[in-house]
mmCIF file of C-alpha atoms in Angstrom:
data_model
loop_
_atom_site.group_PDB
_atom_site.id
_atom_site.type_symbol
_atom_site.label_atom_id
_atom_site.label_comp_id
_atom_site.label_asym_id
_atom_site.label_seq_id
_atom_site.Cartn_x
_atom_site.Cartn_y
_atom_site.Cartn_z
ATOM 1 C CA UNK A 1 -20.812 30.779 -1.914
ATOM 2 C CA UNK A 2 -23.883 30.159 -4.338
ATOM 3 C CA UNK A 3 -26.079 27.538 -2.762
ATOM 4 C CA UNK A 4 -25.935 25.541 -6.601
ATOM 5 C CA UNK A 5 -21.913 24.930 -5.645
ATOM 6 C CA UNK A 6 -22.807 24.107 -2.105
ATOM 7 C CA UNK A 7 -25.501 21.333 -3.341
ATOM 8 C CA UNK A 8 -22.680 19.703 -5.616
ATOM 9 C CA UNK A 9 -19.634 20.287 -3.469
ATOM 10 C CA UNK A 10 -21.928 17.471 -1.387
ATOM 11 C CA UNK A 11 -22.820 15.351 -3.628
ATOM 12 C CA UNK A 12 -19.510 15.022 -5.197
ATOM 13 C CA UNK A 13 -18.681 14.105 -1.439
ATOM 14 C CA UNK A 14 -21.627 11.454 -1.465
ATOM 15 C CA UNK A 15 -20.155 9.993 -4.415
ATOM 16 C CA UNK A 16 -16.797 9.063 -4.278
ATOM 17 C CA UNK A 17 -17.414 8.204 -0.846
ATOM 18 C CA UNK A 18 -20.323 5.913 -1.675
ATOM 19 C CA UNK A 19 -18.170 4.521 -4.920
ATOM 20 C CA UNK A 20 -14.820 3.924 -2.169
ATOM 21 C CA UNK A 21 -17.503 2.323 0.275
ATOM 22 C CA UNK A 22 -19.309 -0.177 -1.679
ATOM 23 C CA UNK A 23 -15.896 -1.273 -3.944
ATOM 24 C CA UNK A 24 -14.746 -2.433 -0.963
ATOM 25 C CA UNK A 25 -16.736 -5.681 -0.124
ATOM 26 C CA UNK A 26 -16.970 -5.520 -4.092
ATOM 27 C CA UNK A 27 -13.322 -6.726 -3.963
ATOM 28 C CA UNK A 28 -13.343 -8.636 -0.816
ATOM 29 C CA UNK A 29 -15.726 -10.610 -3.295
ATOM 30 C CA UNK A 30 -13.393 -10.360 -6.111
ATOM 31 C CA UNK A 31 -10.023 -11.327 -4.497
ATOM 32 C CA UNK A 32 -11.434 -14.354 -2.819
ATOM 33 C CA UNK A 33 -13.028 -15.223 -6.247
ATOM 34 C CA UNK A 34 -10.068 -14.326 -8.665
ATOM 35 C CA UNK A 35 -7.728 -16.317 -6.034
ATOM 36 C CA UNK A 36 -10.208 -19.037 -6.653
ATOM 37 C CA UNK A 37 -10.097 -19.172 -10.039
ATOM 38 C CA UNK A 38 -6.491 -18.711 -10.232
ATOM 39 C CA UNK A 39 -5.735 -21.810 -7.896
ATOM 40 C CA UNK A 40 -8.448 -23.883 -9.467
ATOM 41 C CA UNK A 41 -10.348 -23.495 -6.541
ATOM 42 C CA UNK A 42 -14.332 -22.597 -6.397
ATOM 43 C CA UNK A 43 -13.935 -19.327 -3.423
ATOM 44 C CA UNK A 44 -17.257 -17.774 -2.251
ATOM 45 C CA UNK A 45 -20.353 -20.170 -3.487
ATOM 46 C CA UNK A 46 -22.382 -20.344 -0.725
ATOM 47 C CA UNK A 47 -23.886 -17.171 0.499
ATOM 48 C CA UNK A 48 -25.812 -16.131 -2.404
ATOM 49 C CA UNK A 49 -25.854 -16.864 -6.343
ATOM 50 C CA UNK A 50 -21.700 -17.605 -6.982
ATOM 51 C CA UNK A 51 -21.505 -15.935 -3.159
ATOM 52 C CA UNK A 52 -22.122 -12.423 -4.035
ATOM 53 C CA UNK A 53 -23.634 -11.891 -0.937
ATOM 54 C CA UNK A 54 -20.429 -13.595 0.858
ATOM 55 C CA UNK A 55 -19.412 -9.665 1.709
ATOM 56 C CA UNK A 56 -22.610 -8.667 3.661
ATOM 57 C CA UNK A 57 -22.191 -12.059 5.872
ATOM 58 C CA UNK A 58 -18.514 -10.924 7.026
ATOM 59 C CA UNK A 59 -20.241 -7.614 7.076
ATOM 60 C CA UNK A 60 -22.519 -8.705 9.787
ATOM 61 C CA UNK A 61 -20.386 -10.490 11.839
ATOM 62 C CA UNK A 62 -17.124 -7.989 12.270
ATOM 63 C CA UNK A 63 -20.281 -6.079 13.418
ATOM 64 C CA UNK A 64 -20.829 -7.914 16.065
ATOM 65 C CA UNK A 65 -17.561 -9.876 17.403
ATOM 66 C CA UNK A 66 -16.198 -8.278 20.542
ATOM 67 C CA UNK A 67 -13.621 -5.667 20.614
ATOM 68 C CA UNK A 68 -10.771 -6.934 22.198
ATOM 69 C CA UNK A 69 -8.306 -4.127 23.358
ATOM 70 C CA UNK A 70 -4.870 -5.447 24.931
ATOM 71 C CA UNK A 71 -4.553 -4.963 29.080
ATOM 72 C CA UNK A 72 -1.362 -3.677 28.459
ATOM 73 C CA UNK A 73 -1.662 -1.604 25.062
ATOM 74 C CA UNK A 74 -2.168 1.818 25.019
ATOM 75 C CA UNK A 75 -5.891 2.471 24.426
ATOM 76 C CA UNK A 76 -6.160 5.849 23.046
ATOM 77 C CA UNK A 77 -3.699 5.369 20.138
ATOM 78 C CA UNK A 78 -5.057 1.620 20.328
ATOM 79 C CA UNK A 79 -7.953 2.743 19.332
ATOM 80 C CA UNK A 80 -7.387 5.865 17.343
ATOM 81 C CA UNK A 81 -4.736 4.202 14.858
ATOM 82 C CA UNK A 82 -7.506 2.503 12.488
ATOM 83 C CA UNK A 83 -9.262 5.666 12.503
ATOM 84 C CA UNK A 84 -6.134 7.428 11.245
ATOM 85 C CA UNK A 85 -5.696 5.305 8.198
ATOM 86 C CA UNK A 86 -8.745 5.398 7.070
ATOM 87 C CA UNK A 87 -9.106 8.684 7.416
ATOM 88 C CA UNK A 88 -5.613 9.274 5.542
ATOM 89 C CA UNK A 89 -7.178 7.231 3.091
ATOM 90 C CA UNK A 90 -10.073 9.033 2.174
ATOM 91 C CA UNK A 91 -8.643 12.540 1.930
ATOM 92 C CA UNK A 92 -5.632 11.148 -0.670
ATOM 93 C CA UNK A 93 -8.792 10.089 -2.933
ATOM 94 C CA UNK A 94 -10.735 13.901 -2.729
ATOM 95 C CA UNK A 95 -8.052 15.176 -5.344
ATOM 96 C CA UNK A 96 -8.078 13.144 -8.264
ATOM 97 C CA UNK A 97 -10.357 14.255 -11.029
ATOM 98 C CA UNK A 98 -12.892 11.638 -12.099
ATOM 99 C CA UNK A 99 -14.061 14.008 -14.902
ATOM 100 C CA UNK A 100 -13.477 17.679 -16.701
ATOM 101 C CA UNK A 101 -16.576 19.750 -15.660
ATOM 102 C CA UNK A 102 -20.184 19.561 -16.109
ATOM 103 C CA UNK A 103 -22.231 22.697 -16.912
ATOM 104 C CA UNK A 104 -25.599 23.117 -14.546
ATOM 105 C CA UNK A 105 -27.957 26.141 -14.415
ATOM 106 C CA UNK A 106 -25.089 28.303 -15.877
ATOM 107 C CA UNK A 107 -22.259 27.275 -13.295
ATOM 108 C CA UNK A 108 -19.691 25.129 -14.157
ATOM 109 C CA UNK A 109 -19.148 22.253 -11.429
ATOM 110 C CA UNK A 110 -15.403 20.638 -11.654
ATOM 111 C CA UNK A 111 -15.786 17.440 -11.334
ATOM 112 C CA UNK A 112 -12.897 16.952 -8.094
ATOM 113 C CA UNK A 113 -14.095 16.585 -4.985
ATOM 114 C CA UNK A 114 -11.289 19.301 -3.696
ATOM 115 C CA UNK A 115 -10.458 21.285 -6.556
ATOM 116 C CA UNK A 116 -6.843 22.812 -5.448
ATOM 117 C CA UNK A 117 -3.664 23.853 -7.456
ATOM 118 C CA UNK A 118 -1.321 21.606 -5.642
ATOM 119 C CA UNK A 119 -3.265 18.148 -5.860
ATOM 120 C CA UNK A 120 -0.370 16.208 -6.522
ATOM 121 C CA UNK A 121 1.265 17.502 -2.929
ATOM 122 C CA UNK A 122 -2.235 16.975 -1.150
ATOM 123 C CA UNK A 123 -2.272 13.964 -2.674
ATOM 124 C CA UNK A 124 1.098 12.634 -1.354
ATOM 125 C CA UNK A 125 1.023 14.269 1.981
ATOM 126 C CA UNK A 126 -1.962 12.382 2.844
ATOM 127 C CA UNK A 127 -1.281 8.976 2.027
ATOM 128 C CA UNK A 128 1.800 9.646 3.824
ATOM 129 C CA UNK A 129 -0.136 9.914 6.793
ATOM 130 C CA UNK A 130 -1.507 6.537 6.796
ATOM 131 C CA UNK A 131 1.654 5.178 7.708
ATOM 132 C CA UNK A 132 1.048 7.034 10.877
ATOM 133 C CA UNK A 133 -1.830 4.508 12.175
ATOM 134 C CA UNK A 134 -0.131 1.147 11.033
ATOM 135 C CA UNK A 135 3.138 2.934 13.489
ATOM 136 C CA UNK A 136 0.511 3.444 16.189
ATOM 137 C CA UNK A 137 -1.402 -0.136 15.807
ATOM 138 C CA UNK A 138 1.954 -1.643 16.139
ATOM 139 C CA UNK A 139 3.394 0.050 19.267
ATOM 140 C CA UNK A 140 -0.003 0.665 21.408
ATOM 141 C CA UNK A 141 -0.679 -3.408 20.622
ATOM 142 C CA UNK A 142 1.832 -3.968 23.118
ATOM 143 C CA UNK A 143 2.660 -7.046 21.313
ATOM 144 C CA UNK A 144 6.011 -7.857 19.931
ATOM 145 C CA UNK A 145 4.444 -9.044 16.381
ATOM 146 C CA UNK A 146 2.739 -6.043 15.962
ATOM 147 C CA UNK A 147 5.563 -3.748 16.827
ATOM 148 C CA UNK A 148 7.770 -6.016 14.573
ATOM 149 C CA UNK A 149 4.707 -5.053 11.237
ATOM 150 C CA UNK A 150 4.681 -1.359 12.462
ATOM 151 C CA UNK A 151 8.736 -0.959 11.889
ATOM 152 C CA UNK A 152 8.767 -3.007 8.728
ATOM 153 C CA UNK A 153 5.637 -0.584 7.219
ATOM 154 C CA UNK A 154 7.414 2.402 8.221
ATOM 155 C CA UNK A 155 11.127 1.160 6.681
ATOM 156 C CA UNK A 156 8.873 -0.140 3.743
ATOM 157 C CA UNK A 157 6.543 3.300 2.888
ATOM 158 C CA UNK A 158 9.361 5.463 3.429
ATOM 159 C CA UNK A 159 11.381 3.506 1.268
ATOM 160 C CA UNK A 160 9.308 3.185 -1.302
ATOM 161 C CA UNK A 161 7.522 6.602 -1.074
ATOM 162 C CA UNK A 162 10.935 8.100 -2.101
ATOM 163 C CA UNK A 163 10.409 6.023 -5.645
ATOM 164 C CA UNK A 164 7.042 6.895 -5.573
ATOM 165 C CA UNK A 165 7.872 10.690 -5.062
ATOM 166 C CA UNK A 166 10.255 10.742 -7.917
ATOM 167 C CA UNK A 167 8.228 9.053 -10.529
ATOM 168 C CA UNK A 168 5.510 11.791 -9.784
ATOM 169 C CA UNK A 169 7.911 14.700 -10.635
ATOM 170 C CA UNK A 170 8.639 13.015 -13.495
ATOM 171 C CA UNK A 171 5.336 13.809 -14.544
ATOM 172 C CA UNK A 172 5.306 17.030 -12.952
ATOM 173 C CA UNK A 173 8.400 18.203 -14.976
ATOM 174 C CA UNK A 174 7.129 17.151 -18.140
ATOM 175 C CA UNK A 175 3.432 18.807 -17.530
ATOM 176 C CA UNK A 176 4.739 21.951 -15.513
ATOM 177 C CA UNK A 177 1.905 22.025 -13.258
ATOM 178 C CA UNK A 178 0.619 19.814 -9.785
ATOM 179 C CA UNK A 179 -3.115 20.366 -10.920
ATOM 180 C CA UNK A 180 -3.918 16.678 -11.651
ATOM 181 C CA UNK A 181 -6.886 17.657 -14.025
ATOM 182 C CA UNK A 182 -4.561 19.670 -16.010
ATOM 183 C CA UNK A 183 -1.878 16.824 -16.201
ATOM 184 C CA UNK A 184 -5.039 15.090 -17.491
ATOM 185 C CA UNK A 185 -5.953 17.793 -19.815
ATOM 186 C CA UNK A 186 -2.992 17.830 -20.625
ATOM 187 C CA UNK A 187 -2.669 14.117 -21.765
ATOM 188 C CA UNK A 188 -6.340 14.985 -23.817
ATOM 189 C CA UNK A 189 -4.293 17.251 -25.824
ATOM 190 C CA UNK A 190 -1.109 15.223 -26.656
ATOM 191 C CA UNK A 191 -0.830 12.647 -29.450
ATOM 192 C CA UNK A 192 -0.422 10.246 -27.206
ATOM 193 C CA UNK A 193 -0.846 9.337 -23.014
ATOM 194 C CA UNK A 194 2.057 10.365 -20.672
ATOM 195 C CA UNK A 195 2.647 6.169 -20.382
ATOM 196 C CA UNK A 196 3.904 6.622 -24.030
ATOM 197 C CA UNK A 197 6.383 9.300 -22.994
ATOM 198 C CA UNK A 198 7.490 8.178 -19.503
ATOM 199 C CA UNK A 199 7.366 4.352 -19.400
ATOM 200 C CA UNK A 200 9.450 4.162 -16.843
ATOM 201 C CA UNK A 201 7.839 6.376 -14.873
ATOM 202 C CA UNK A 202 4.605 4.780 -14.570
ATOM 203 C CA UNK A 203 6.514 0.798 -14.323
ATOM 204 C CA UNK A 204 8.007 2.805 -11.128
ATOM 205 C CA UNK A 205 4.812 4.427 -9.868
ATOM 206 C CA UNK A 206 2.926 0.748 -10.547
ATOM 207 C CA UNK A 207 5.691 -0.917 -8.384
ATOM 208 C CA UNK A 208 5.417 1.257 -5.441
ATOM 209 C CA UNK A 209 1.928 1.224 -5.487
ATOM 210 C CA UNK A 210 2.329 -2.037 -4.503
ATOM 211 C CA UNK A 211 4.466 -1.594 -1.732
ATOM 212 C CA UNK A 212 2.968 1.682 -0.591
ATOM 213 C CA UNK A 213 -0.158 -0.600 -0.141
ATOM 214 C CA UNK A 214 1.455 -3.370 1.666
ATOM 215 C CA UNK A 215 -0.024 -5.874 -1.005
ATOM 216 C CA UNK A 216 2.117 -8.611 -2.441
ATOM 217 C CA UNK A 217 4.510 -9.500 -2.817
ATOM 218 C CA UNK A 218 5.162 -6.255 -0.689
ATOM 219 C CA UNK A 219 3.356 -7.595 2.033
ATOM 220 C CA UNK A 220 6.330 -7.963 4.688
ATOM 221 C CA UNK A 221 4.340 -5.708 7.171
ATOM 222 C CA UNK A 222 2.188 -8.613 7.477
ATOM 223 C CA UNK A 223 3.745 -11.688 7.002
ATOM 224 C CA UNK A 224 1.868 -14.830 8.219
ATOM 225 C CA UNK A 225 4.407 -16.926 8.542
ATOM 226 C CA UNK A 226 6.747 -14.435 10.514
ATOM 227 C CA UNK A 227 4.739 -12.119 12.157
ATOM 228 C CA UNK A 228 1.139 -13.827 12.417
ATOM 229 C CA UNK A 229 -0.647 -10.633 11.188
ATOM 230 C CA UNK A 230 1.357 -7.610 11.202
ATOM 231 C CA UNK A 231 0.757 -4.573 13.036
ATOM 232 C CA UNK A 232 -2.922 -5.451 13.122
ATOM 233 C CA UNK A 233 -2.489 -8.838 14.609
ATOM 234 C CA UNK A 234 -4.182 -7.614 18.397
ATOM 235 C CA UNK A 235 -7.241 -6.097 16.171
ATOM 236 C CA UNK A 236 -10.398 -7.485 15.875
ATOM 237 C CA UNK A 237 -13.958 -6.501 15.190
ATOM 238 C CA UNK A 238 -14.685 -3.249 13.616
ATOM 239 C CA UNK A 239 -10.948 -2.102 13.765
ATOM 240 C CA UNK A 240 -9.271 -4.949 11.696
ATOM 241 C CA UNK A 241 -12.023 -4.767 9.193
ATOM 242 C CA UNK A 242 -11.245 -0.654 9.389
ATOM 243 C CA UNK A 243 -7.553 -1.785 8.385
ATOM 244 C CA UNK A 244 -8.378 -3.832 5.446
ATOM 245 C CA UNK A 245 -10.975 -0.748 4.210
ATOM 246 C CA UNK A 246 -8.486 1.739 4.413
ATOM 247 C CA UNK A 247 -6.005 -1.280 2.805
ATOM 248 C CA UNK A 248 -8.449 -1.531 -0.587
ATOM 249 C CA UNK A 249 -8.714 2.077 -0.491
ATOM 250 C CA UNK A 250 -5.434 2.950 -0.609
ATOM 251 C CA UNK A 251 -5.345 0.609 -3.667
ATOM 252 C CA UNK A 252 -8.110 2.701 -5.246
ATOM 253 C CA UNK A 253 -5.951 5.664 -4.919
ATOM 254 C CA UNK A 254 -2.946 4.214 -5.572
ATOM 255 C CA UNK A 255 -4.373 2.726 -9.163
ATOM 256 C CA UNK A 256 -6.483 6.223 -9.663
ATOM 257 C CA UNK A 257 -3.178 8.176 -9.495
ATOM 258 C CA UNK A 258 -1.462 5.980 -12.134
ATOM 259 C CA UNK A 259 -4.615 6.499 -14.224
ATOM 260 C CA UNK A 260 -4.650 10.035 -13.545
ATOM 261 C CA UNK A 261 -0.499 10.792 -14.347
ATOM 262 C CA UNK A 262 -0.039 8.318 -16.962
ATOM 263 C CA UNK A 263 -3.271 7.061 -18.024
ATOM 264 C CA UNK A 264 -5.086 10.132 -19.609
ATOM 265 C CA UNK A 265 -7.464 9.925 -16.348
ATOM 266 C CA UNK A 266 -11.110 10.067 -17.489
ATOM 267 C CA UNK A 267 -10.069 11.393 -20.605
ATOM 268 C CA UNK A 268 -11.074 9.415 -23.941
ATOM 269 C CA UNK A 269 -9.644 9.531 -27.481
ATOM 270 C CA UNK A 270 -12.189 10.913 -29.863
ATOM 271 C CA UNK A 271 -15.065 10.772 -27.093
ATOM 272 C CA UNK A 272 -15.868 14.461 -26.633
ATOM 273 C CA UNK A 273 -14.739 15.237 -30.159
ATOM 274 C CA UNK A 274 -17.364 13.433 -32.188
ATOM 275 C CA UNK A 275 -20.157 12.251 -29.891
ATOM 276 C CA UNK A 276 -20.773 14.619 -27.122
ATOM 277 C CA UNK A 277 -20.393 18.549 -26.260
ATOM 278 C CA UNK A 278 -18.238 19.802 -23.719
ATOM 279 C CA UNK A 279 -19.597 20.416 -20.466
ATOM 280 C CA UNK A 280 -22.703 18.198 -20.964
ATOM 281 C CA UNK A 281 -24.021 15.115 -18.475
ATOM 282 C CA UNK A 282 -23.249 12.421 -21.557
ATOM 283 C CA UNK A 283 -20.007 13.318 -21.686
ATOM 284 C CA UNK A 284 -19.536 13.764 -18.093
ATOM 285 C CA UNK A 285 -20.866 10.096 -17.529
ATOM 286 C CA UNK A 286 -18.837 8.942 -20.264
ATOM 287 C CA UNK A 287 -15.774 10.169 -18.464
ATOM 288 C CA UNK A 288 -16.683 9.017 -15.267
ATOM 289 C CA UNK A 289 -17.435 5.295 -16.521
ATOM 290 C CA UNK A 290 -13.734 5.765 -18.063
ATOM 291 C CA UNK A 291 -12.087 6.568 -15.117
ATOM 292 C CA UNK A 292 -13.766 4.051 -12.991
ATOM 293 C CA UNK A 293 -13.515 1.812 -15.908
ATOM 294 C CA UNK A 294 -9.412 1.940 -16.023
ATOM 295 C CA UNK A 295 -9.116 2.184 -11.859
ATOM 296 C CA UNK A 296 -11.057 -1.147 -11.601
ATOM 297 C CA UNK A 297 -8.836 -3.373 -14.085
ATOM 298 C CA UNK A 298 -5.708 -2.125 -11.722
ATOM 299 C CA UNK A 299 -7.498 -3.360 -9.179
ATOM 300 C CA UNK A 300 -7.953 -6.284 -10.708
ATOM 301 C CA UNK A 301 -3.909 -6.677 -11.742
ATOM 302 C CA UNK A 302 -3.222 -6.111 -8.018
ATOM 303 C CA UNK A 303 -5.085 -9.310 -7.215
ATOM 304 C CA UNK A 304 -3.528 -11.174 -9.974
ATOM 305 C CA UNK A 305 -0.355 -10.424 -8.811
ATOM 306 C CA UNK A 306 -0.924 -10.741 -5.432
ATOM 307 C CA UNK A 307 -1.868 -14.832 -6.311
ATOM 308 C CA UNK A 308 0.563 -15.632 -8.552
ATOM 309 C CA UNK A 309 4.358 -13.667 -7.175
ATOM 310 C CA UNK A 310 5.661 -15.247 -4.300
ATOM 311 C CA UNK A 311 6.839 -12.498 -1.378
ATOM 312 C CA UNK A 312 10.112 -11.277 -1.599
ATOM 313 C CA UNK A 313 12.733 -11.320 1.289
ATOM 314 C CA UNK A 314 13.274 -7.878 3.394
ATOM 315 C CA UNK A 315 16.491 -7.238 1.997
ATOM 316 C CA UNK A 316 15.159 -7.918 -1.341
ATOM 317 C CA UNK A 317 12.252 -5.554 -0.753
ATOM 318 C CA UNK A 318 15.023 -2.888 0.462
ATOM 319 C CA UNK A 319 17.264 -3.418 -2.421
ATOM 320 C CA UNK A 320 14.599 -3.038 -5.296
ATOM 321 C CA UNK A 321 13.398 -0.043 -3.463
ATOM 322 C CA UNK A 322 17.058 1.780 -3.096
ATOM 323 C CA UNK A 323 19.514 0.342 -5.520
ATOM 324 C CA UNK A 324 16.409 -0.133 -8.379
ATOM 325 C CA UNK A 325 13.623 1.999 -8.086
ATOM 326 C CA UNK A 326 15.018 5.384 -7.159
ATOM 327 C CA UNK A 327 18.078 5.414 -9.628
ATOM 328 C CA UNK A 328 15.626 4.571 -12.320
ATOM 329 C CA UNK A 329 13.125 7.744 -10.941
ATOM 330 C CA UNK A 330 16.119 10.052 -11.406
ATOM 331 C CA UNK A 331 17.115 8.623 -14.667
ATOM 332 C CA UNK A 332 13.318 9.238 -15.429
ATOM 333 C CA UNK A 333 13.198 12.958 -14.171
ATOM 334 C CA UNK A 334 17.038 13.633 -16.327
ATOM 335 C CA UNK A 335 14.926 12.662 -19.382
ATOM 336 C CA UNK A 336 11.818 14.459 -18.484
ATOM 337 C CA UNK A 337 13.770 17.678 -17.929
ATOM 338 C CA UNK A 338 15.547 16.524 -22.010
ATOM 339 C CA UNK A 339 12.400 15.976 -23.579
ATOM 340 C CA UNK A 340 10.925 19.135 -22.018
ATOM 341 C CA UNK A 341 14.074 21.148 -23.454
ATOM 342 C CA UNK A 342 13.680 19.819 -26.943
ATOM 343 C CA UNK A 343 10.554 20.550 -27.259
ATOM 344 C CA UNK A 344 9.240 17.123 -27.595
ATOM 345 C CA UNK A 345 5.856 15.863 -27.304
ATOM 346 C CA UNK A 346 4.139 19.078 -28.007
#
């Protein structure tokens, strides 16, 4: 492999994973701010100028409170299960195109982290493993809350990823492809965004982001007033502030694959049509500010949402997930698979 793709292949790495790092206390900041603002409160004001440096100071002191394990939990998976979700975490994100490509010394450098074919299946099959360490945290806590968050996540992600699931082939039939930067391409191309052609698609996908994330008013997994913190309720130091990364990032994804499917991605009307040339750095940065641009105000929306809808009931959550959601994917894949027969949209 030439040593130029090698180089990038890196610092695409250094990146994302420096953007997914330093977002997160960025919205630790933001959701105890926006909830302020929202309740008429003040939040965060004194650490810092309006608390901005409120993030490092909860930094510093997960650091160094004492990790507690359980004398009767299992350590191992104890210990293993926040490493799994944020791990799961991570590798969902390495798929999703944050721009087209960007010529360099006569090579042509995707801008992807992982560049594969299937992206949509990597995608899906990885942030299906994160339910994986919320399971573990909640059995190997030994601790009947805990187990209690651990079989409500798992009811609640497989529920919901079966929405989720069917509001991405939706997309997939109308594209023909699981490469997401050629669904993105794609949208580039079109008269309009895939949001325009599948509305119900994306209202599904934006749904189950939510409960795919365990934010509210999903947020059953960890219900104070039920189960006094979930399946992380025996965490405490550097593993319940590894749950609530791999939480935020999970958002990230979540709202970067709704960009990405029905959003045009990084792509911009007119942008690399009148101002810049294809393949060059301007137009490169220009797409990556758009992505990141369109990721953050979801991110945003899912801490507007989660301060102002109160949390549903279980049976609630189980009954918009199986008697709403999914009939409405497969009514959205039947008109897909219409629209894709007549020829509309080309």
């Amino acid at each position: 492999m030439d040593t130029t793709v090698v180089v990038w292949m890196f610092i695409k790495i250094f990146v994302i994973f420096g953007m997914l790092m330093q977002l997160v206390p960025i919205m630790t900041w933001v959701e105890r701010r926006g909830s302020a603002i929202i309740q008429l409160r003040l939040g965060p004001n004194r650490v810092g100028p309006f608390g901005l440096l409120q993030p490092l100071a909860d930094g510093v002191k997960t650091m160094f409170k004492e990790w507690v394990v359980p004398p009767s939990g299992h350590m191992l998976l104890f210990n293993l299960a926040p490493i799994v979700s944020c791990c799961a975490a991570f590798v969902a994100f390495s798929v999703i195109p944050f721009g087209n490509v960007l010529n360099w010394n006569d090579h042509a450098i995707k801008l992807v982290v992982a560049d594969v074919d299937p992206g949509v299946l990597v995608l899906l099959a990885a942030s299906g493993m994160g339910v994986y360490g919320i399971i573990m945290a909640g059995w190997a806590s030994n601790n009947k809350y805990s187990q209690l968050g651990g079989l409500r996540s798992s009811s609640q992600m497989v529920s919901y990823e079966l929405a989720l699931g069917l509001a991405v082939v939706s997309v997939l039939v109308w594209s023909g492809t699981l490469n997401l930067t050629a669904i993105v391409e794609q949208q580039g191309q079109r008269p309009l965004w895939n949001i325009c052609y599948l509305p119900l698609g994306a209202l599904i996908l934006f749904v189950a982001g939510y409960a795919e994330t365990n934010r509210a008013p999903f947020d059953l997994p960890e219900a104070e007033s039920e189960l006094v913190a979930g399946y992380h309720t025996e965490y405490s130091s550097l593993g319940f502030a590894m749950f609530s990364m791999a939480e935020y990032i999970n958002m990230m994804t979540a709202s970067a694959l709704l960009v990405t499917l029905f959003l045009g991605g990084y792509h911009v009307p007119f942008v690399q049509e009148w101002w810049f040339t294809d393949g060059s750095w301007q137009l490169a940065l220009a797409q990556f500010a758009t992505f990141w641009g369109k990721v953050l105000f979801f991110m945003w929306v899912y801490v507007w949402v989660r301060w102002t809808l109160p949390r549903f009931r279980f049976d609630q959550l189980m009954k918009i997930g199986w008697k709403m959601l999914i009939p409405l994917a497969l009514v959205q894949i039947v008109l897909s698979a219409a629209m894709v027969t007549l020829g509309w949209g080309k």
